[in-house]
mmCIF file of C-alpha atoms and ligand atoms in Angstrom:
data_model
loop_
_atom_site.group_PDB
_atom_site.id
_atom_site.type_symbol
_atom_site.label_atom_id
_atom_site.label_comp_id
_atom_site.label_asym_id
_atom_site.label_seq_id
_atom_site.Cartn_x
_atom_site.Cartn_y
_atom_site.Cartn_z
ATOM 1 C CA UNK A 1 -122.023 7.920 23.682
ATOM 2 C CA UNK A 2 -124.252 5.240 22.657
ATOM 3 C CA UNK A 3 -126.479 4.215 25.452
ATOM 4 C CA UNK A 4 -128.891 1.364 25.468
ATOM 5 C CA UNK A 5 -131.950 0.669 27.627
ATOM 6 C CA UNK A 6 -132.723 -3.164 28.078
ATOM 7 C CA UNK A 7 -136.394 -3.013 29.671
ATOM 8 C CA UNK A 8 -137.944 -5.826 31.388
ATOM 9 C CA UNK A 9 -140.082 -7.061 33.562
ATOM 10 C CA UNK A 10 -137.089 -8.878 35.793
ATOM 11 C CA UNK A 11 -139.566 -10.777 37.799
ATOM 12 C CA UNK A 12 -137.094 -11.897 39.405
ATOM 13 C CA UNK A 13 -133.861 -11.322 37.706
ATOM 14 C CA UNK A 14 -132.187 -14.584 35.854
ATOM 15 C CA UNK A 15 -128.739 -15.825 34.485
ATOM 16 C CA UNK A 16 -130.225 -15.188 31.111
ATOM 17 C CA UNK A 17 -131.005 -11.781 31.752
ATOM 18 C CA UNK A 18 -127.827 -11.740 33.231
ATOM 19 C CA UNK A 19 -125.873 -13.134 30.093
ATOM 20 C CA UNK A 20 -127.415 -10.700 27.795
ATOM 21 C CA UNK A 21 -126.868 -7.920 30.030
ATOM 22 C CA UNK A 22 -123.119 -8.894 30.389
ATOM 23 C CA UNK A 23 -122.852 -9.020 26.329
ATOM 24 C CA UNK A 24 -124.567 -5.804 26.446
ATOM 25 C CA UNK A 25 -122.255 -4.174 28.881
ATOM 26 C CA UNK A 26 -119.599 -4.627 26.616
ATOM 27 C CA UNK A 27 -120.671 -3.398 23.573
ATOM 28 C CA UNK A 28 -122.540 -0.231 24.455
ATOM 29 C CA UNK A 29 -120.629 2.521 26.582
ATOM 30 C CA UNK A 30 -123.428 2.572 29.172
ATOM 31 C CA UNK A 31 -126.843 0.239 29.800
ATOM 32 C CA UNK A 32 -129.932 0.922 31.784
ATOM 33 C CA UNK A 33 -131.792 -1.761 33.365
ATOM 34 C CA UNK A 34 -135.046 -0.575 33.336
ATOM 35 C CA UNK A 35 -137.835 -2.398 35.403
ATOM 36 C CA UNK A 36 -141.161 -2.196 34.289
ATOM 37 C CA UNK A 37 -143.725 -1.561 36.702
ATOM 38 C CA UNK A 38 -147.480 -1.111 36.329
ATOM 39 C CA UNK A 39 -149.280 -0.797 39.764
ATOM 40 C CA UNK A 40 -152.524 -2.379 38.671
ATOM 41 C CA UNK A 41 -150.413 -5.205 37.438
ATOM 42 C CA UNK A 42 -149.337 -7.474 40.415
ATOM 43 C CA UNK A 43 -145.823 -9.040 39.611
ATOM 44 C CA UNK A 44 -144.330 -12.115 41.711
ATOM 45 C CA UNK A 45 -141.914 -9.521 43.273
ATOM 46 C CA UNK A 46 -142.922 -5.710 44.108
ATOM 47 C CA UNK A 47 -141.159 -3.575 41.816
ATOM 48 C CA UNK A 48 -138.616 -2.493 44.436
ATOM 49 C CA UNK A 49 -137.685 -5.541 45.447
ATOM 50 C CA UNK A 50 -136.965 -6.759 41.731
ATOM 51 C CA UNK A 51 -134.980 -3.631 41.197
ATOM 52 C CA UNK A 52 -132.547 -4.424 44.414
ATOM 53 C CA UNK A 53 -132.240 -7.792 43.269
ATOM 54 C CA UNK A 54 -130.857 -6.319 39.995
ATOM 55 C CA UNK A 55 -128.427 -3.646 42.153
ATOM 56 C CA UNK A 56 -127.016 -7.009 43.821
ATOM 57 C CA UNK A 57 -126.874 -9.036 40.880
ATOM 58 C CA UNK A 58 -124.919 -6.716 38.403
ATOM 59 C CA UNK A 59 -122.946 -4.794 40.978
ATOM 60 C CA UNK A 60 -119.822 -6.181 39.094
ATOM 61 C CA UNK A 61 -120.812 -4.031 36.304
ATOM 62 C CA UNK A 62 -119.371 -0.751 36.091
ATOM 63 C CA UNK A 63 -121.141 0.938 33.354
ATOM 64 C CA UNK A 64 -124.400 -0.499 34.631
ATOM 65 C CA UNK A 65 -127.460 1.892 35.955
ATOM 66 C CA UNK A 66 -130.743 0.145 37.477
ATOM 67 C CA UNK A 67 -134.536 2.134 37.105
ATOM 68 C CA UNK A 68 -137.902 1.397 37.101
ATOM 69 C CA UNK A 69 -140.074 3.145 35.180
ATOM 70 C CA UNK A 70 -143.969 3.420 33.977
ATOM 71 C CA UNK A 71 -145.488 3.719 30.380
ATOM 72 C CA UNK A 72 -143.712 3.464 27.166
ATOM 73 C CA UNK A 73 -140.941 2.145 26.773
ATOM 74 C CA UNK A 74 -139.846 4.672 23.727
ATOM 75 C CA UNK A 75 -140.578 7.723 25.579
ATOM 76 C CA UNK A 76 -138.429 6.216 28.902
ATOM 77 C CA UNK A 77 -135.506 5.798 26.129
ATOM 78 C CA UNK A 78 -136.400 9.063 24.858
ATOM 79 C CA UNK A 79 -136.033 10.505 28.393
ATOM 80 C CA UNK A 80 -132.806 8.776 29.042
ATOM 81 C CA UNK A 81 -130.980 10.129 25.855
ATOM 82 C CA UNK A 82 -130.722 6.279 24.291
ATOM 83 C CA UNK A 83 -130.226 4.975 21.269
ATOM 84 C CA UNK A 84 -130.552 1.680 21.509
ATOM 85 C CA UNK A 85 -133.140 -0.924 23.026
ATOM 86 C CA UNK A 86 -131.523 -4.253 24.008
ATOM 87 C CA UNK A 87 -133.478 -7.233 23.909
ATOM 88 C CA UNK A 88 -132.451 -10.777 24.971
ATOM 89 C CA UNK A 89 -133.812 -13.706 22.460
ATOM 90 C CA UNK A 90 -134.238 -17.537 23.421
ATOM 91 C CA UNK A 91 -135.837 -19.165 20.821
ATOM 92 C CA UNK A 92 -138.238 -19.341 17.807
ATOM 93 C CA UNK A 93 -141.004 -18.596 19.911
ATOM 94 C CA UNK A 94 -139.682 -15.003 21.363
ATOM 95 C CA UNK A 95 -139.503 -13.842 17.709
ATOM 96 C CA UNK A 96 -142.795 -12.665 16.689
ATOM 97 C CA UNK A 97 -143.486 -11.305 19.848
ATOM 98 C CA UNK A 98 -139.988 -9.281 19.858
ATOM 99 C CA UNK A 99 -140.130 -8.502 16.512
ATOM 100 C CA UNK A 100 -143.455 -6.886 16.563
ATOM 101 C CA UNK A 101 -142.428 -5.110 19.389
ATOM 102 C CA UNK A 102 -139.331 -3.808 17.787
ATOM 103 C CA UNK A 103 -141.805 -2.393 14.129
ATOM 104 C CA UNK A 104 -144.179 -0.757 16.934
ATOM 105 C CA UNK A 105 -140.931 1.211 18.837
ATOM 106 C CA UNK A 106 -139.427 1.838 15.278
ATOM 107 C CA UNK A 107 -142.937 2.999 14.163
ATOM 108 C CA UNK A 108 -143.269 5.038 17.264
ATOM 109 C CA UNK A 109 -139.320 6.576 17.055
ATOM 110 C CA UNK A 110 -136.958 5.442 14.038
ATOM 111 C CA UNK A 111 -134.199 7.232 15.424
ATOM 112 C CA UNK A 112 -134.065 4.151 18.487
ATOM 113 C CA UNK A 113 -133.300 0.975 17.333
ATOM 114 C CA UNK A 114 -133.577 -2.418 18.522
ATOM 115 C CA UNK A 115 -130.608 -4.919 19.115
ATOM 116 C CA UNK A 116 -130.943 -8.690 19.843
ATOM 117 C CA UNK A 117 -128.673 -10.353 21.289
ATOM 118 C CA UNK A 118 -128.569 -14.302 22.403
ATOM 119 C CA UNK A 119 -127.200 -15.378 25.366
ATOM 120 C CA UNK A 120 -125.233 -18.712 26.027
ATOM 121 C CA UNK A 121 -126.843 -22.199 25.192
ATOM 122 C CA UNK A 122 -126.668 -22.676 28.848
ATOM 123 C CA UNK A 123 -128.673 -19.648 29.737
ATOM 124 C CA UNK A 124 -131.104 -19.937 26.964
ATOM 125 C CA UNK A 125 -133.645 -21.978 27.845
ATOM 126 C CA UNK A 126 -134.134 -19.511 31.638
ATOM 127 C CA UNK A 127 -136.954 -17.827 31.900
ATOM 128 C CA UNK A 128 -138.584 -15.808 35.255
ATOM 129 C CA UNK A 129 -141.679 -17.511 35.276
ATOM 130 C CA UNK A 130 -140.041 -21.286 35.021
ATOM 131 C CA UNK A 131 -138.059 -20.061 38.092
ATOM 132 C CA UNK A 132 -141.178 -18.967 39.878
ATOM 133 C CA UNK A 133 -142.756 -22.751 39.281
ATOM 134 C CA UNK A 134 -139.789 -24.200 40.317
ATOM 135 C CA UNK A 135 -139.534 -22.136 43.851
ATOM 136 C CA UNK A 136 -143.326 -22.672 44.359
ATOM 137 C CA UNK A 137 -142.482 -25.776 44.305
ATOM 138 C CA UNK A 138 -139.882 -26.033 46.635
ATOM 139 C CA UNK A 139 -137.134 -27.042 43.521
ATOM 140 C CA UNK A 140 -133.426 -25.929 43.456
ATOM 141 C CA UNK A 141 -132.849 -22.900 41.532
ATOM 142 C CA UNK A 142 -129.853 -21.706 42.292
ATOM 143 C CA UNK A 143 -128.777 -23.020 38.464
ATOM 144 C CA UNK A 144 -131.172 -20.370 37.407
ATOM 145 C CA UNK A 145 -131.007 -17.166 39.422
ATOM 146 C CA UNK A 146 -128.010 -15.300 40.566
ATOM 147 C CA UNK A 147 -127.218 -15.681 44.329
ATOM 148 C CA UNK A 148 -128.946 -12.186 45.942
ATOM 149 C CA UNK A 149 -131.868 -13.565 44.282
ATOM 150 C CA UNK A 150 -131.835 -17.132 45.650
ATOM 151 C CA UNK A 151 -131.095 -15.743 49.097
ATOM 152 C CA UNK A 152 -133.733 -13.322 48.926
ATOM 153 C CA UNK A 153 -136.715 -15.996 47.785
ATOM 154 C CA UNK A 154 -135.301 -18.554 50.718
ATOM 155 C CA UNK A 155 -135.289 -16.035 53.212
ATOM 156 C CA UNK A 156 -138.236 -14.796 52.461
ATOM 157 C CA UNK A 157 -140.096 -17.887 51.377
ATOM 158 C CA UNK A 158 -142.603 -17.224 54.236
ATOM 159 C CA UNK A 159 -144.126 -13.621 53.259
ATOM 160 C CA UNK A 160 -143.796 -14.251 49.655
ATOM 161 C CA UNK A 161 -147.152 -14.044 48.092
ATOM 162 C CA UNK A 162 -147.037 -17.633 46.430
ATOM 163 C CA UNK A 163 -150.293 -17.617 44.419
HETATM 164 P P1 ADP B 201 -140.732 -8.812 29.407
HETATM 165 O O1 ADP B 201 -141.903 -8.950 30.323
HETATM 166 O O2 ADP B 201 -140.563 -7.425 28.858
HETATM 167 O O3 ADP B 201 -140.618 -9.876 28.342
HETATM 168 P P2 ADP B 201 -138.611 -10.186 30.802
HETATM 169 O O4 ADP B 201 -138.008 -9.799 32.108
HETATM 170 O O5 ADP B 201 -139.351 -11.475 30.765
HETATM 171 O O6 ADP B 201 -139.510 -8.963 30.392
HETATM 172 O O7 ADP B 201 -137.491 -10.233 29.673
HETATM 173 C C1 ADP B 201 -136.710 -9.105 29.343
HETATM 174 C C2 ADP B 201 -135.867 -9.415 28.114
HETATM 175 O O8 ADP B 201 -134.913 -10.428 28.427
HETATM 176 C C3 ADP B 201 -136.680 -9.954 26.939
HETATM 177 O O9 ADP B 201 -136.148 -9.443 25.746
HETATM 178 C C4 ADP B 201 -136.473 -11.444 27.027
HETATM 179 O O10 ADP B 201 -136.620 -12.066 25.771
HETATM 180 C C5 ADP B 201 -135.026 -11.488 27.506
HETATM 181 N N1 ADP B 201 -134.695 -12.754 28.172
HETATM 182 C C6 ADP B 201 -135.237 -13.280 29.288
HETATM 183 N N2 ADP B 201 -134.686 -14.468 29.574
HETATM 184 C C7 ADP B 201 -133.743 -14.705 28.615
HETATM 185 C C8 ADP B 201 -132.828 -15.788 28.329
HETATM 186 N N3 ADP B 201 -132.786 -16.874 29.097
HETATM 187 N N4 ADP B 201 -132.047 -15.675 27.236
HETATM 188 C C9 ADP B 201 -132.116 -14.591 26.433
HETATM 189 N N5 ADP B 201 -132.945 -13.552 26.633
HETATM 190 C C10 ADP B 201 -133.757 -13.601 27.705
#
């Protein structure tokens, strides 16, 4: 069974998450969202509410699972029985970041590899913290963000800590 984490910060949860996800889905026989979460760390979204955002956003995927977890990322895939860690790509300037991310995991366990995988030119250019500047702002992201996520920020505009 080859099963692939695809960690993340999902802060919130995008259409190019989403695309890469999808791809994702369909190659590996199960995929686990997993949301990292740091308590000393203060995201946009508390952890829990990113991780419901993801429930709602890839219910349509059956051989889905959504997590959160703390620490390294190796020993979470470890944990989890993985073999894979899927990352999503955009452009040029992901690449050293990713790719020295991917020598430290392989230094750390060889046996876990890293796949990349690009989502649609459409999608690419998405990122969570362009759709945070763009809600701050009072823009229109519903290009951007799947729908439980729009909702959720409109709705909630109000409590939202916007700093
Ligand atoms: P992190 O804080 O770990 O980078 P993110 O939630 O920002 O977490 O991203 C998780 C993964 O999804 C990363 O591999 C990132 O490159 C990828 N990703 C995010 N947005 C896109 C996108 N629009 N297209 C392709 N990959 C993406």
């Amino acid at each position: 069974m080859r099963i692939a984490i695809y960690p993340g910060s999902f802060d919130p949860i995008t259409y190019g998450h989403l695309n890469v996800l999808e791809i994702g889905a369909e190659i590996f026989d199960k995929v686990i969202i997993a949301i990292s979460h740091n308590y000393n760390k203060k995201g946009f979204l508390p952890p829990e509410i990113r991780k419901e955002l993801v429930e709602k956003s890839v219910a349509h995927l059956k051989n889905v699972e959504v997590d959160m977890f703390e620490g390294l990322t190796i020993e979470y895939a470890k944990k989890k029985g993985a073999n894979v860690l899927l990352r999503g790509l955009r452009a040029v300037s992901d690449f050293e970041y990713e790719m020295q991310l991917s020598q430290t995991n392989s230094a750390l366990a060889d046996d876990i590899k890293t796949v990349f995988l690009m989502t649609k030119p459409e999608y690419a250019f998405i990122s969570s913290s362009t759709v945070k500047e763009i809600f701050i702002n009072n823009g229109n992201i519903s290009k951007f963000v799947p729908p439980p996520v729009e909702q959720y920020l409109t709705y909630n505009k109000n409590t939202i800590n916007l700093k």
